[in-house]
mmCIF file of C-alpha atoms in Angstrom:
data_model
loop_
_atom_site.group_PDB
_atom_site.id
_atom_site.type_symbol
_atom_site.label_atom_id
_atom_site.label_comp_id
_atom_site.label_asym_id
_atom_site.label_seq_id
_atom_site.Cartn_x
_atom_site.Cartn_y
_atom_site.Cartn_z
ATOM 1 C CA UNK G 1 103.513 82.859 68.132
ATOM 2 C CA UNK G 2 106.041 85.198 69.760
ATOM 3 C CA UNK G 3 104.677 88.541 70.884
ATOM 4 C CA UNK G 4 106.911 91.418 71.823
ATOM 5 C CA UNK G 5 105.270 92.972 74.860
ATOM 6 C CA UNK G 6 106.545 96.345 75.989
ATOM 7 C CA UNK G 7 106.189 98.231 79.274
ATOM 8 C CA UNK G 8 103.662 100.469 77.537
ATOM 9 C CA UNK G 9 101.598 97.443 76.518
ATOM 10 C CA UNK G 10 101.221 96.672 80.202
ATOM 11 C CA UNK G 11 99.905 100.187 80.873
ATOM 12 C CA UNK G 12 97.637 99.970 77.847
ATOM 13 C CA UNK G 13 96.350 96.659 79.193
ATOM 14 C CA UNK G 14 95.588 98.261 82.565
ATOM 15 C CA UNK G 15 93.822 101.161 80.824
ATOM 16 C CA UNK G 16 91.790 98.911 78.541
ATOM 17 C CA UNK G 17 93.358 100.411 75.429
ATOM 18 C CA UNK G 18 94.196 97.176 73.615
ATOM 19 C CA UNK G 19 92.407 95.371 70.837
ATOM 20 C CA UNK G 20 91.008 91.985 71.954
ATOM 21 C CA UNK G 21 93.831 90.151 70.134
ATOM 22 C CA UNK G 22 96.544 92.291 71.683
ATOM 23 C CA UNK G 23 94.920 92.031 75.120
ATOM 24 C CA UNK G 24 95.018 88.247 74.850
ATOM 25 C CA UNK G 25 98.687 88.423 73.870
ATOM 26 C CA UNK G 26 99.472 90.622 76.880
ATOM 27 C CA UNK G 27 97.462 88.392 79.218
ATOM 28 C CA UNK G 28 99.267 85.323 77.906
ATOM 29 C CA UNK G 29 102.583 87.117 78.466
ATOM 30 C CA UNK G 30 101.601 88.182 81.989
ATOM 31 C CA UNK G 31 100.308 84.735 82.835
ATOM 32 C CA UNK G 32 103.821 83.349 82.443
ATOM 33 C CA UNK G 33 105.795 86.082 84.167
ATOM 34 C CA UNK G 34 105.442 86.698 87.823
ATOM 35 C CA UNK G 35 107.237 90.052 87.881
ATOM 36 C CA UNK G 36 105.335 91.641 84.987
ATOM 37 C CA UNK G 37 102.136 90.241 86.393
ATOM 38 C CA UNK G 38 102.765 91.765 89.797
ATOM 39 C CA UNK G 39 103.578 95.065 88.140
ATOM 40 C CA UNK G 40 100.464 95.043 85.961
ATOM 41 C CA UNK G 41 98.152 94.130 88.778
ATOM 42 C CA UNK G 42 99.746 96.742 91.038
ATOM 43 C CA UNK G 43 98.976 99.358 88.399
ATOM 44 C CA UNK G 44 95.478 98.013 88.015
ATOM 45 C CA UNK G 45 95.013 98.133 91.770
ATOM 46 C CA UNK G 46 96.377 101.702 91.849
ATOM 47 C CA UNK G 47 93.733 102.712 89.325
ATOM 48 C CA UNK G 48 90.998 101.329 91.573
ATOM 49 C CA UNK G 49 92.577 103.045 94.586
ATOM 50 C CA UNK G 50 92.772 106.406 92.833
ATOM 51 C CA UNK G 51 89.111 106.147 91.834
ATOM 52 C CA UNK G 52 88.147 105.377 95.426
ATOM 53 C CA UNK G 53 90.255 108.298 96.614
ATOM 54 C CA UNK G 54 88.921 110.759 94.045
ATOM 55 C CA UNK G 55 87.815 113.242 96.679
ATOM 56 C CA UNK G 56 91.204 113.278 98.415
ATOM 57 C CA UNK G 57 93.059 113.470 95.097
ATOM 58 C CA UNK G 58 90.986 116.449 93.978
ATOM 59 C CA UNK G 59 91.603 118.244 97.262
ATOM 60 C CA UNK G 60 94.482 119.724 95.232
ATOM 61 C CA UNK G 61 92.698 122.820 93.860
ATOM 62 C CA UNK G 62 95.166 123.373 91.026
ATOM 63 C CA UNK G 63 94.736 119.797 89.840
ATOM 64 C CA UNK G 64 90.964 119.780 90.207
ATOM 65 C CA UNK G 65 90.701 123.112 88.391
ATOM 66 C CA UNK G 66 92.778 121.912 85.476
ATOM 67 C CA UNK G 67 91.024 118.547 85.138
ATOM 68 C CA UNK G 68 87.649 120.265 85.396
ATOM 69 C CA UNK G 69 88.604 122.749 82.658
ATOM 70 C CA UNK G 70 89.862 119.949 80.400
ATOM 71 C CA UNK G 71 86.718 117.879 80.899
ATOM 72 C CA UNK G 72 84.554 120.942 80.235
ATOM 73 C CA UNK G 73 86.421 121.481 76.992
ATOM 74 C CA UNK G 74 85.812 117.844 76.093
ATOM 75 C CA UNK G 75 82.105 118.156 76.869
ATOM 76 C CA UNK G 76 81.884 121.290 74.734
ATOM 77 C CA UNK G 77 83.536 119.451 71.855
ATOM 78 C CA UNK G 78 81.323 116.402 72.034
ATOM 79 C CA UNK G 79 78.236 118.574 72.596
ATOM 80 C CA UNK G 80 77.474 116.888 75.872
ATOM 81 C CA UNK G 81 75.416 119.241 77.984
ATOM 82 C CA UNK G 82 74.762 119.468 81.669
ATOM 83 C CA UNK G 83 77.390 117.004 82.879
ATOM 84 C CA UNK G 84 78.136 117.525 86.528
ATOM 85 C CA UNK G 85 81.390 119.261 87.496
ATOM 86 C CA UNK G 86 83.882 117.380 89.607
ATOM 87 C CA UNK G 87 82.898 116.950 93.189
ATOM 88 C CA UNK G 88 84.647 119.541 95.295
ATOM 89 C CA UNK G 89 86.617 118.080 98.105
ATOM 90 C CA UNK G 90 85.156 118.604 101.531
ATOM 91 C CA UNK G 91 88.583 119.182 102.946
ATOM 92 C CA UNK G 92 89.225 122.065 100.562
ATOM 93 C CA UNK G 93 85.804 123.691 100.841
ATOM 94 C CA UNK R 1 87.574 64.606 83.959
ATOM 95 C CA UNK R 2 86.359 66.993 81.341
ATOM 96 C CA UNK R 3 83.980 69.805 82.220
ATOM 97 C CA UNK R 4 82.640 70.783 78.837
ATOM 98 C CA UNK R 5 85.232 72.859 77.002
ATOM 99 C CA UNK R 6 87.592 73.114 79.970
ATOM 100 C CA UNK R 7 89.431 70.180 81.519
ATOM 101 C CA UNK R 8 90.192 70.165 85.238
ATOM 102 C CA UNK R 9 93.876 69.583 84.415
ATOM 103 C CA UNK R 10 93.962 72.777 82.381
ATOM 104 C CA UNK R 11 92.098 74.571 85.126
ATOM 105 C CA UNK R 12 94.513 73.401 87.816
ATOM 106 C CA UNK R 13 97.485 74.516 85.754
ATOM 107 C CA UNK R 14 96.087 78.033 85.672
ATOM 108 C CA UNK R 15 95.440 78.315 89.390
ATOM 109 C CA UNK R 16 98.898 79.424 90.647
ATOM 110 C CA UNK R 17 99.047 82.323 88.174
ATOM 111 C CA UNK R 18 95.420 83.174 88.843
ATOM 112 C CA UNK R 19 96.067 83.213 92.570
ATOM 113 C CA UNK R 20 99.046 85.564 92.129
ATOM 114 C CA UNK R 21 96.841 87.810 90.015
ATOM 115 C CA UNK R 22 94.077 87.755 92.640
ATOM 116 C CA UNK R 23 96.457 88.273 95.567
ATOM 117 C CA UNK R 24 98.037 91.354 94.035
ATOM 118 C CA UNK R 25 94.591 92.778 93.351
ATOM 119 C CA UNK R 26 93.171 92.142 96.799
ATOM 120 C CA UNK R 27 96.383 92.318 98.895
ATOM 121 C CA UNK R 28 94.859 89.758 101.220
ATOM 122 C CA UNK R 29 95.120 85.964 101.262
ATOM 123 C CA UNK R 30 91.491 85.272 102.227
ATOM 124 C CA UNK R 31 90.086 87.716 99.733
ATOM 125 C CA UNK R 32 92.388 86.358 97.030
ATOM 126 C CA UNK R 33 91.157 82.822 97.696
ATOM 127 C CA UNK R 34 87.549 84.015 97.531
ATOM 128 C CA UNK R 35 88.240 85.838 94.299
ATOM 129 C CA UNK R 36 89.881 82.767 92.740
ATOM 130 C CA UNK R 37 86.922 80.672 93.868
ATOM 131 C CA UNK R 38 84.398 83.116 92.369
ATOM 132 C CA UNK R 39 86.450 83.327 89.222
ATOM 133 C CA UNK R 40 86.697 79.548 88.772
ATOM 134 C CA UNK R 41 82.971 79.146 89.360
ATOM 135 C CA UNK R 42 82.210 81.827 86.844
ATOM 136 C CA UNK R 43 84.607 80.324 84.290
ATOM 137 C CA UNK R 44 82.942 76.940 84.627
ATOM 138 C CA UNK R 45 79.466 78.440 84.365
ATOM 139 C CA UNK R 46 80.441 80.501 81.349
ATOM 140 C CA UNK R 47 82.709 78.011 79.665
ATOM 141 C CA UNK R 48 80.547 78.008 76.539
ATOM 142 C CA UNK R 49 81.953 81.532 75.986
ATOM 143 C CA UNK R 50 85.574 80.330 76.099
ATOM 144 C CA UNK R 51 87.074 80.401 72.609
ATOM 145 C CA UNK R 52 89.337 77.445 73.369
ATOM 146 C CA UNK R 53 92.544 79.408 72.700
ATOM 147 C CA UNK R 54 94.209 80.419 75.950
ATOM 148 C CA UNK R 55 92.475 79.439 79.154
ATOM 149 C CA UNK R 56 94.836 81.365 81.410
ATOM 150 C CA UNK R 57 94.285 84.629 79.527
ATOM 151 C CA UNK R 58 90.564 84.106 79.573
ATOM 152 C CA UNK R 59 90.610 83.415 83.310
ATOM 153 C CA UNK R 60 92.562 86.636 83.895
ATOM 154 C CA UNK R 61 89.888 88.528 81.991
ATOM 155 C CA UNK R 62 87.155 86.896 84.058
ATOM 156 C CA UNK R 63 89.107 87.553 87.283
ATOM 157 C CA UNK R 64 89.499 91.222 86.448
ATOM 158 C CA UNK R 65 85.770 91.517 85.709
ATOM 159 C CA UNK R 66 84.751 89.694 88.892
ATOM 160 C CA UNK R 67 87.019 91.976 90.940
ATOM 161 C CA UNK R 68 85.638 95.096 89.201
ATOM 162 C CA UNK R 69 82.114 93.934 89.966
ATOM 163 C CA UNK R 70 83.050 93.395 93.596
ATOM 164 C CA UNK R 71 84.520 96.901 93.791
ATOM 165 C CA UNK R 72 81.424 98.428 92.192
ATOM 166 C CA UNK R 73 79.228 96.463 94.559
ATOM 167 C CA UNK R 74 81.210 97.458 97.609
ATOM 168 C CA UNK R 75 80.891 101.193 96.975
ATOM 169 C CA UNK R 76 82.736 101.818 100.222
ATOM 170 C CA UNK R 77 86.472 102.101 99.977
ATOM 171 C CA UNK R 78 88.275 98.852 99.455
ATOM 172 C CA UNK R 79 86.662 95.667 100.584
ATOM 173 C CA UNK R 80 84.952 95.837 103.942
ATOM 174 C CA UNK R 81 86.164 93.423 106.530
ATOM 175 C CA UNK R 82 83.324 91.353 107.895
ATOM 176 C CA UNK R 83 84.041 91.064 111.580
ATOM 177 C CA UNK R 84 81.626 88.162 112.062
ATOM 178 C CA UNK R 85 83.209 86.078 109.338
ATOM 179 C CA UNK R 86 86.793 86.824 110.347
ATOM 180 C CA UNK R 87 88.527 83.907 112.040
ATOM 181 C CA UNK R 88 90.086 86.264 114.570
ATOM 182 C CA UNK R 89 88.878 89.768 115.277
ATOM 183 C CA UNK R 90 92.464 91.009 115.670
ATOM 184 C CA UNK R 91 93.304 89.967 112.135
ATOM 185 C CA UNK R 92 90.356 91.955 110.826
ATOM 186 C CA UNK R 93 91.391 95.068 112.712
ATOM 187 C CA UNK R 94 94.914 94.709 111.355
ATOM 188 C CA UNK R 95 93.582 94.291 107.822
ATOM 189 C CA UNK R 96 91.405 97.405 108.133
ATOM 190 C CA UNK R 97 94.320 99.336 109.610
ATOM 191 C CA UNK R 98 96.583 98.174 106.808
ATOM 192 C CA UNK R 99 94.005 99.217 104.234
ATOM 193 C CA UNK R 100 93.821 102.678 105.794
ATOM 194 C CA UNK R 101 97.608 103.086 105.778
ATOM 195 C CA UNK R 102 97.743 101.918 102.185
ATOM 196 C CA UNK R 103 95.219 104.576 101.097
ATOM 197 C CA UNK R 104 97.187 107.180 103.020
ATOM 198 C CA UNK R 105 100.319 106.100 101.128
ATOM 199 C CA UNK R 106 98.489 106.360 97.795
ATOM 200 C CA UNK R 107 97.314 109.910 98.574
ATOM 201 C CA UNK R 108 100.788 110.978 99.728
ATOM 202 C CA UNK R 109 102.538 109.263 96.824
ATOM 203 C CA UNK R 110 100.188 110.935 94.374
ATOM 204 C CA UNK R 111 100.671 114.334 96.023
ATOM 205 C CA UNK R 112 104.428 114.137 95.401
ATOM 206 C CA UNK R 113 104.084 113.535 91.648
ATOM 207 C CA UNK R 114 104.875 116.334 89.178
ATOM 208 C CA UNK R 115 101.752 118.288 88.232
ATOM 209 C CA UNK R 116 101.698 117.106 84.597
ATOM 210 C CA UNK R 117 101.839 113.482 85.707
ATOM 211 C CA UNK R 118 99.003 114.069 88.160
ATOM 212 C CA UNK R 119 96.846 115.541 85.398
ATOM 213 C CA UNK R 120 97.380 112.673 82.980
ATOM 214 C CA UNK R 121 96.873 110.041 85.653
ATOM 215 C CA UNK R 122 93.668 111.790 86.779
ATOM 216 C CA UNK R 123 92.334 111.948 83.242
ATOM 217 C CA UNK R 124 93.080 108.330 82.388
ATOM 218 C CA UNK R 125 92.865 106.447 85.678
ATOM 219 C CA UNK R 126 90.179 108.435 87.511
ATOM 220 C CA UNK R 127 88.117 109.957 84.698
ATOM 221 C CA UNK R 128 88.536 106.980 82.360
ATOM 222 C CA UNK R 129 89.571 108.920 79.246
ATOM 223 C CA UNK R 130 91.169 107.051 76.366
ATOM 224 C CA UNK R 131 94.803 107.899 75.613
ATOM 225 C CA UNK R 132 93.761 109.609 72.364
ATOM 226 C CA UNK R 133 91.241 111.795 74.170
ATOM 227 C CA UNK R 134 93.710 112.797 76.876
ATOM 228 C CA UNK R 135 96.358 113.588 74.241
ATOM 229 C CA UNK R 136 93.948 115.767 72.295
ATOM 230 C CA UNK R 137 92.834 117.692 75.375
ATOM 231 C CA UNK R 138 96.397 118.221 76.569
ATOM 232 C CA UNK R 139 97.533 119.012 73.056
ATOM 233 C CA UNK R 140 100.397 116.525 73.216
ATOM 234 C CA UNK R 141 101.177 113.383 71.177
ATOM 235 C CA UNK R 142 99.718 110.081 72.391
ATOM 236 C CA UNK R 143 103.281 108.932 73.029
ATOM 237 C CA UNK R 144 103.643 111.693 75.623
ATOM 238 C CA UNK R 145 100.502 110.523 77.395
ATOM 239 C CA UNK R 146 101.916 106.996 77.427
ATOM 240 C CA UNK R 147 105.283 108.034 78.786
ATOM 241 C CA UNK R 148 103.807 110.347 81.455
ATOM 242 C CA UNK R 149 101.489 107.580 82.597
ATOM 243 C CA UNK R 150 104.287 105.076 82.691
ATOM 244 C CA UNK R 151 106.499 107.448 84.704
ATOM 245 C CA UNK R 152 103.708 108.491 87.062
ATOM 246 C CA UNK R 153 102.709 104.921 87.862
ATOM 247 C CA UNK R 154 106.298 103.809 88.350
ATOM 248 C CA UNK R 155 106.930 106.696 90.773
ATOM 249 C CA UNK R 156 103.750 105.972 92.639
ATOM 250 C CA UNK R 157 104.640 102.299 92.848
ATOM 251 C CA UNK R 158 108.080 103.149 94.236
ATOM 252 C CA UNK R 159 106.504 105.449 96.812
ATOM 253 C CA UNK R 160 104.047 102.722 97.832
ATOM 254 C CA UNK R 161 106.816 100.146 98.112
ATOM 255 C CA UNK R 162 108.848 102.503 100.305
ATOM 256 C CA UNK R 163 105.762 103.177 102.420
ATOM 257 C CA UNK R 164 105.163 99.450 102.842
ATOM 258 C CA UNK R 165 108.792 98.868 103.916
ATOM 259 C CA UNK R 166 108.599 101.686 106.488
ATOM 260 C CA UNK R 167 105.329 100.345 107.873
ATOM 261 C CA UNK R 168 106.856 96.895 108.194
ATOM 262 C CA UNK R 169 109.790 98.384 110.106
ATOM 263 C CA UNK R 170 107.453 100.283 112.406
ATOM 264 C CA UNK R 171 105.374 97.213 113.136
ATOM 265 C CA UNK R 172 108.434 94.976 113.635
#
């Protein structure tokens, strides 16, 4: 079967947004294409890097403030109470 | 030889692609080989779970999971370099140094992104929100989340590639 895989499918793959069938199609596509594969895994690796660097990334007060406000709004909507606020960066405290 | 549901011929055919996948994830030849090894072992142990459709895809899934588990286990940034196991201490120091420079490049590349791209990348990549959730919070269509993510990652990738080229020049 021929699957049309777009650039956005590759991002959705990295972000675990695909249905199992679509994920398999993207993985089959990536398995045969070195360039797309390198791109997808680079994005995947960047995600891991950003998570490891969370403290440094949130040293940007404007960014941390906005993300914190958005997550608080989400918690209020879903009724989730008492979730911890984002860790404040040491370098900005 | 057949090993249950998976034949060794099929397995061998998957290895080059699997190695490329592992190398890009780990950015290190030794670690990539270890990851492929762990992945193959796991695939053979868990082959009763293979649906028989596309071995390569399934191995990618397993590889991604094994790598995620390693990252969760490691807790510390990146993969620590075991000085005792390293064939040459100098190589280990270089690897650690390279890792440090890479993280520096990621932080700097991220810092140069437009604010809106930083927010969406933080929500999805760091906080793990689904596209729909991020779109709702930001009050934008899901398509906007997708395009901002795509743009942000491409810019970051370009910045990292430029950083890697400059570092190569400096070390040459």
